[in-house]
Coordinates of C-alpha atoms in Angstrom, one line a residue:
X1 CA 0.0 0.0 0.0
X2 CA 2.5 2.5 0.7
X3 CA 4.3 1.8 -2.5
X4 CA 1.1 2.3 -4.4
X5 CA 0.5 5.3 -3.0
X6 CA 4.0 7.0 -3.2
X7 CA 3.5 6.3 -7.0
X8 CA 0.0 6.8 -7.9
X9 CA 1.0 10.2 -9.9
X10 CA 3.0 7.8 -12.2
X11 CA 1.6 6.8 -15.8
X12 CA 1.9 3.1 -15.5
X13 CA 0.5 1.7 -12.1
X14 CA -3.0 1.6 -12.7
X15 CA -3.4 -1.8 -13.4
X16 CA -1.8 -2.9 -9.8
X17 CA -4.1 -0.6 -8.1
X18 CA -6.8 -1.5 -10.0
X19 CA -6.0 -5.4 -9.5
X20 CA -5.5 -4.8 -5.3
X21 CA -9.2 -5.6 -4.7
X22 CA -8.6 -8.7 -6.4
X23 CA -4.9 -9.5 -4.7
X24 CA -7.0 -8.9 -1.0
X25 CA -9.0 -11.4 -2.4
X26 CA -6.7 -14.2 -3.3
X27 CA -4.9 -13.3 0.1
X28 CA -8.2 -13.9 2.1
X29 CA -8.6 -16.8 0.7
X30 CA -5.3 -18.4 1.3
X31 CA -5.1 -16.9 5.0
X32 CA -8.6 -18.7 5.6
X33 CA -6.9 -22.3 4.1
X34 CA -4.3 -22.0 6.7
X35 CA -7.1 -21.3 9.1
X36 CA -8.3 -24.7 8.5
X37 CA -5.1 -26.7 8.1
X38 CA -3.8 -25.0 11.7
X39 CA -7.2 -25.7 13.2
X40 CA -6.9 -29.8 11.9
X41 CA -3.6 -29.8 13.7
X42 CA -0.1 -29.4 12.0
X43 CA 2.3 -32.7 12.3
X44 CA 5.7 -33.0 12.5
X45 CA 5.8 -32.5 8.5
X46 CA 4.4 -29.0 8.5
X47 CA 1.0 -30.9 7.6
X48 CA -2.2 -32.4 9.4
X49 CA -2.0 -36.0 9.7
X50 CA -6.1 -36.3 9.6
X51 CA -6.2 -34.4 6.7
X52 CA -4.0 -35.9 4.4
X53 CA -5.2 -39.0 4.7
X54 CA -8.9 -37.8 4.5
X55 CA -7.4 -36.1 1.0
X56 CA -5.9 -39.7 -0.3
X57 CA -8.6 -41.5 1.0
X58 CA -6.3 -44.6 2.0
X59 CA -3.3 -44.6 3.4
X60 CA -0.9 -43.5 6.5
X61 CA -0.1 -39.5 7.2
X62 CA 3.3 -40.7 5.7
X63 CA 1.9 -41.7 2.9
X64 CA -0.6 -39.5 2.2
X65 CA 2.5 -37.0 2.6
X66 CA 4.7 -38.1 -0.2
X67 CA 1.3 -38.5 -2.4
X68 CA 0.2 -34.8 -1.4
X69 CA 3.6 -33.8 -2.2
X70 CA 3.7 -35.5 -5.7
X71 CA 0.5 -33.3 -6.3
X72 CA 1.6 -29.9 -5.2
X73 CA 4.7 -30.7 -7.6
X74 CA 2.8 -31.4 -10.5
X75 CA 0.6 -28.4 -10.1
X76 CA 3.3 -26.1 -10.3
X77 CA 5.2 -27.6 -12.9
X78 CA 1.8 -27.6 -15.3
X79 CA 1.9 -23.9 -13.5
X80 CA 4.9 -22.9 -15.2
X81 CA 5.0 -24.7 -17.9
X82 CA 1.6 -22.7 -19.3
X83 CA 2.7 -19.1 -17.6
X84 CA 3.5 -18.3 -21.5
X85 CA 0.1 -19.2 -22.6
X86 CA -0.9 -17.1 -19.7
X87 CA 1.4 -14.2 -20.6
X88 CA -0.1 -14.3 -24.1
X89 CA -3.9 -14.4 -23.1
X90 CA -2.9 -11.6 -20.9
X91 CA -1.5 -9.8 -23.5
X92 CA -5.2 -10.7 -25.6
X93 CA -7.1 -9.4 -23.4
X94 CA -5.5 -6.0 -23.0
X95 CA -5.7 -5.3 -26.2
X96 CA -9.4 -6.1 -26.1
X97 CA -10.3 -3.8 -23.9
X98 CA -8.1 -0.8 -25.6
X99 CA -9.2 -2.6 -29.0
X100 CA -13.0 -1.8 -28.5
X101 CA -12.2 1.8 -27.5
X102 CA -10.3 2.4 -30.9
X103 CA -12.9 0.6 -33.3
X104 CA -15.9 2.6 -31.6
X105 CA -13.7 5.9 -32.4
X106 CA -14.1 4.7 -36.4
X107 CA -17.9 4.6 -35.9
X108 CA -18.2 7.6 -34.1
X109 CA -16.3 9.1 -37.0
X110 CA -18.3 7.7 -39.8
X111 CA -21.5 8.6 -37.9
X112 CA -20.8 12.1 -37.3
X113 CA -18.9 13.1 -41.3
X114 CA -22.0 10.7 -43.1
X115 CA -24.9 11.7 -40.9
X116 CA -28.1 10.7 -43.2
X117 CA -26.0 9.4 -45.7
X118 CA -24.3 7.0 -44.2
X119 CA -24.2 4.0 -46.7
X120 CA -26.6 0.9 -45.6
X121 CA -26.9 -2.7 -46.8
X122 CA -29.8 -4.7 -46.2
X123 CA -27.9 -8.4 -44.5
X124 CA -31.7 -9.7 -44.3
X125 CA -31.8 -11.2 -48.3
X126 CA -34.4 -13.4 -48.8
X127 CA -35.7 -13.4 -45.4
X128 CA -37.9 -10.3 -45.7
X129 CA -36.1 -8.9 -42.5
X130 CA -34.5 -5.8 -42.6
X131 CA -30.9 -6.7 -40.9
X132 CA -28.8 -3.1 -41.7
X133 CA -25.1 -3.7 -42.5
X134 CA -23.6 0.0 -42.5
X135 CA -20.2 1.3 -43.5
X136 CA -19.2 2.2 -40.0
X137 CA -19.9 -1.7 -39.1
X138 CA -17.7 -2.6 -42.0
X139 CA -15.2 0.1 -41.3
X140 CA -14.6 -1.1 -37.8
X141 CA -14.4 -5.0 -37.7
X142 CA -12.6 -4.6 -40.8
X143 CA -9.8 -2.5 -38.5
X144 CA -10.5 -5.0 -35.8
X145 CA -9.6 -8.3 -37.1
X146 CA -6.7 -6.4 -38.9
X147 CA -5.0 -5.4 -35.6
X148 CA -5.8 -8.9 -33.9
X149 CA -4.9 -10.5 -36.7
X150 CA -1.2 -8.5 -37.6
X151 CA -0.5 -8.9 -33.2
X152 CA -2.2 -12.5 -32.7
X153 CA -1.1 -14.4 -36.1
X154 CA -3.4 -17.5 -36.1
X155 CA -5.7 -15.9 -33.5
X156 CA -8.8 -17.4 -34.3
X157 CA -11.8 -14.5 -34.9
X158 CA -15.5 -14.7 -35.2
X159 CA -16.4 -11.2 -36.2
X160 CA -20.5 -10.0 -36.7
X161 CA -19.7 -8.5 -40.5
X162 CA -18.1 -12.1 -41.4
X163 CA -15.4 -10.1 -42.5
X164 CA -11.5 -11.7 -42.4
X165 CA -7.9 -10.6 -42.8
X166 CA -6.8 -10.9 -46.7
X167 CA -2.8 -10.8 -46.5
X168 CA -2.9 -10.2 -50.5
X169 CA -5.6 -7.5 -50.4
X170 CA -5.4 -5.5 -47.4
X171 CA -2.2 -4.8 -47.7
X172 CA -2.5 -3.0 -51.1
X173 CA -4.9 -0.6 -49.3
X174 CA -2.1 2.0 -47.7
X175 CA -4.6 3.9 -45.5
X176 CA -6.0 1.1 -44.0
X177 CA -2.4 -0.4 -43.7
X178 CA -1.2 2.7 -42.2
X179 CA -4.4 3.2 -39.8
X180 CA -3.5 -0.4 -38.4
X181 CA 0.4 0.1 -38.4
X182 CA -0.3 3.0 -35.7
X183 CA -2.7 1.2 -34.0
X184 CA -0.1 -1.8 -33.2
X185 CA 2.2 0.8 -32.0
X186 CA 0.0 2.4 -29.8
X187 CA -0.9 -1.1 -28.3
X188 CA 2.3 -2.3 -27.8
X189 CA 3.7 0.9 -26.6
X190 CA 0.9 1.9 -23.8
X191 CA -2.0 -1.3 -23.3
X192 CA -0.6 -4.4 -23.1
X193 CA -0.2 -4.0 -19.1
X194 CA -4.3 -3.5 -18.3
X195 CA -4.5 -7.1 -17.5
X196 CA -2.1 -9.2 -15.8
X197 CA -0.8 -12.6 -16.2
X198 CA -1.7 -13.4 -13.0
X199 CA -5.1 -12.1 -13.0
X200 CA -5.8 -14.8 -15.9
X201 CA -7.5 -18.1 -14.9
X202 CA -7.5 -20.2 -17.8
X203 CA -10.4 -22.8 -18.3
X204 CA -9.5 -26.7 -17.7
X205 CA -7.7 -28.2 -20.8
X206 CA -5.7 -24.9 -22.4
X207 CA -2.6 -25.4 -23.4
X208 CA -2.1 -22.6 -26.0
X209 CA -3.2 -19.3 -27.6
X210 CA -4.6 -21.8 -30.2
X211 CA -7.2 -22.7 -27.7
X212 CA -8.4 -19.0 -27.6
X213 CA -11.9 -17.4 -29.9
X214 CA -12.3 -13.6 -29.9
X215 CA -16.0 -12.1 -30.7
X216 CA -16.9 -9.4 -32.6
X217 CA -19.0 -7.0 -32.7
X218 CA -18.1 -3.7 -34.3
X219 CA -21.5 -2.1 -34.0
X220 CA -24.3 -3.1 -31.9
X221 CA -27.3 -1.5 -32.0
X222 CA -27.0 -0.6 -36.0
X223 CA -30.8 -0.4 -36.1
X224 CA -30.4 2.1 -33.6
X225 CA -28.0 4.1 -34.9
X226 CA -30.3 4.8 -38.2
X227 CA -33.4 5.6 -36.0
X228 CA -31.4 7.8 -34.0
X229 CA -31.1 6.5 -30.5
X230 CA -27.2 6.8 -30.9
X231 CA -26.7 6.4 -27.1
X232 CA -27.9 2.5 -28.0
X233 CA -24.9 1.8 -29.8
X234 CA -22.2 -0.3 -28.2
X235 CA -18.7 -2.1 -29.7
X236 CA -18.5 -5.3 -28.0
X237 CA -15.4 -7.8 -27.8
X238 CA -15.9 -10.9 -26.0
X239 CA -12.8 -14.1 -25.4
X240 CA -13.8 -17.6 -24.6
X241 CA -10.9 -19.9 -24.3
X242 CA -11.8 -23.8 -24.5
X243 CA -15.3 -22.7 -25.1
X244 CA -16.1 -21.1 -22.0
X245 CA -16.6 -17.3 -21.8
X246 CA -13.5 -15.8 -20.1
X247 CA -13.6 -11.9 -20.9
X248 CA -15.9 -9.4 -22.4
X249 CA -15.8 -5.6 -23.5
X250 CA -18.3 -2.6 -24.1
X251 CA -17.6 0.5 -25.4
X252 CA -20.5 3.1 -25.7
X253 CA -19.1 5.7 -28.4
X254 CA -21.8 7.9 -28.2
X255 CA -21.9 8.5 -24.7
X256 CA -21.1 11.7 -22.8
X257 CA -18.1 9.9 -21.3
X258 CA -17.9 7.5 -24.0
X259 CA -17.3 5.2 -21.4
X260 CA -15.5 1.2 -21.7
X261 CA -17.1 -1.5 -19.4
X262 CA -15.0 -4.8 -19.3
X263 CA -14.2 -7.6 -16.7
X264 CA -13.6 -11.3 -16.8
X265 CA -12.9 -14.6 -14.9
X266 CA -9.9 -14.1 -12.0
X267 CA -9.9 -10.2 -13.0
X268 CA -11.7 -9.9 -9.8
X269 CA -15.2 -7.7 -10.6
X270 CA -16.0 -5.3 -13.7
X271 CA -14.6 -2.5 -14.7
X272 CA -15.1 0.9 -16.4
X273 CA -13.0 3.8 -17.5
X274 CA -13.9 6.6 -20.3
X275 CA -12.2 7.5 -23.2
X276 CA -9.8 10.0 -21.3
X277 CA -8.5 7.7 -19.1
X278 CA -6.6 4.4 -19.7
X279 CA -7.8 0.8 -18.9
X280 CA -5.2 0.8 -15.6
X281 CA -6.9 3.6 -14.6
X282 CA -10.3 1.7 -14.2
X283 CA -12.6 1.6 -11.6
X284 CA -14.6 -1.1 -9.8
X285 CA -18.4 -1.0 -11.1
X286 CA -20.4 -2.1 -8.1
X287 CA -22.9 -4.5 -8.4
X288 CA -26.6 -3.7 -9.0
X289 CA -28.3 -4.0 -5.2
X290 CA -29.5 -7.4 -3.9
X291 CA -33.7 -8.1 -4.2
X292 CA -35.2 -6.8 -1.3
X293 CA -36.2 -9.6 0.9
X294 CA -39.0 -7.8 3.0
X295 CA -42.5 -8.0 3.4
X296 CA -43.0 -7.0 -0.2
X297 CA -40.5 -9.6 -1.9
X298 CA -41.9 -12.4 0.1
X299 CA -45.8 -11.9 -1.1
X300 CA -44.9 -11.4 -4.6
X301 CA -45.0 -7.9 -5.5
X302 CA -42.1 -7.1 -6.7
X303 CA -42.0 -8.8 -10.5
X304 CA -38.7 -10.2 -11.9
X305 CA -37.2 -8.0 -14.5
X306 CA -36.5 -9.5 -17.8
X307 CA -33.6 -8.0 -19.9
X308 CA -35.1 -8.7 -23.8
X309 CA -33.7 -6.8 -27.3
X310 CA -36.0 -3.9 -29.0
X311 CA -34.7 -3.9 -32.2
X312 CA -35.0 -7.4 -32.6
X313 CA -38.3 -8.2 -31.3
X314 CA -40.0 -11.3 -32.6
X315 CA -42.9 -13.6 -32.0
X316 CA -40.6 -16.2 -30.6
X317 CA -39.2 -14.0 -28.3
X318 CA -42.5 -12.1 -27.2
X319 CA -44.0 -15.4 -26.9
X320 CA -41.1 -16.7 -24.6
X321 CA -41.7 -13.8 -22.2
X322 CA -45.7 -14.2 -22.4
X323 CA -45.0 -17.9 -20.9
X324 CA -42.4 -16.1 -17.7
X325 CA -45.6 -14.9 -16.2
X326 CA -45.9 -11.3 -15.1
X327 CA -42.9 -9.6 -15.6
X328 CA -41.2 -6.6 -15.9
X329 CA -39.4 -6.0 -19.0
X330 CA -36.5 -3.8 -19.4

């Protein structure tokens, strides 16, 4: 603490101060296992005799010890052997969250020099739904999965647009080559610290970047955007390793503070900073308040509240809600 706070004027120690709710965590946590290995009894090993053969199952203390230690040596050898993997989706994440700032600039752009004019696709075909495709959507995953894609090489993407890195093409286009060039720089330069390494808890079974899926959204809300309800427009990143969900990122370009909302698995809570500050600098978002549990809860009065799309409203889904009983819908 007092290190932290003799440098908190500096550029670079956000991310520690912003990952000390987290550390307090992790260090209640292990003060509360040695609660319970000092309350079982400590042996002449440095380890409770009941409890290491209550962990084996079978077995003497003694041999429970050697098969406890076995264990604890495995676990950190697997530790260090994937703290590269770690490093890297460390380094993934970062740029994520500084990523989804920097694509939402392009659609602010576009937005405000097209106005009306903007130029608009119909995705829909021969659905009969109107599903807008806009250049600022195009514009901005096109950026994305050029930056990903010139830091992560064989980064797998998933992007909204469909749209994917051409090695032969975009490279021909000097602007765009340019635009991404800087972008790289900027990344590597200032962003690649706003998540740790050892705020990362990868899912059971990774064993390398290869395991890792980036989602993307450059634009959501397009339908809003061309009714005018700009403040509806989000650019959201999202990273699921193995398959499970691990990290997500909004940015609201339109917004007063244009403000970033991110947070993930072992990052220890969600996050927001605006577009003035830097993702170290980001603040804890508390949690929306508990359901009150008093005499109005417990007869029913209070209806759940059901978070549903408006632009995207449909029979199925109005018919989903219809069967959740009374509701509130949001």
């Amino acid at each position: 603490l007092a290190s932290i706070e003799a440098s908190k004027s500096a550029s670079n120690v956000g991310m520690h101060k912003r990952s000390l709710p987290h550390l307090v965590k992790v260090c209640e946590l292990a003060n509360t296992a040695l609660e319970n290995l000092y309350s079982q009894g400590l042996g002449s090993r440095g380890l409770p005799h009941n409890a290491l053969a209550a962990v084996t199952g079978t077995g003497s203390a003694a041999e429970s010890t050697v098969q406890l230690t076995m264990m604890a040596q495995q676990g950190g050898e697997e530790w260090r052997e994937l703290e590269p993997v770690r490093q890297e989706v460390a380094r993934v994440f970062s740029c994520c969250v500084c990523l989804a700032k920097m694509a939402g600039d392009i659609v602010l752009d576009i937005a405000d020099g097209c106005g009306e004019e903007i130029r608009v696709t119909n995705k829909g075909g021969e659905t009969g739904e109107f599903d807008p495709q806009t250049q600022a959507d195009v514009a901005a995953e096109r950026f994305i999965v050029g930056v990903l894609s010139k830091m992560f090489p064989g980064l797998a993407l998933v992007g909204e647009e469909g749209i994917a890195f051409d090695e032969e093409e975009d490279p021909k286009d000097e602007a765009f080559k340019k635009e991404v060039e800087a972008a790289v720089r900027e990344l590597k330069s200032n962003h690649m610290d706003a998540v740790a390494p050892w705020e990362v808890a990868l899912p059971q079974g990774c064993r390398s970047v290869e395991d890792i899926l980036v989602w993307i959204d450059p634009l959501d809300g397009t339908k809003e955007l061309l009714v005018g309800n700009r403040e509806g427009v989000t650019t959201l990143l999202g990273v699921s390793i193995c398959g499970k969900p691990v990290l997500g990122c909004i940015h609201q370009p339109f917004t007063a503070r244009r403000r970033s909302v991110w947070g993930g698995i072992g990052i220890g809570g969600v996050y927001e900073h605006t577009a003035l500050e830097a993702a170290g600098q980001a603040r804890p978002v508390a949690p929306p308040p508990a359901r009150s549990r008093g005499a109005g809860a417990a007869k029913g009065r209070r209806k759940p509240k059901i978070v549903t799309t408006r632009s995207h409203g449909s029979a199925q889904v109005r018919d989903a809600i219809s069967r959740l009983g009374e509701v509130e819908t949001v």
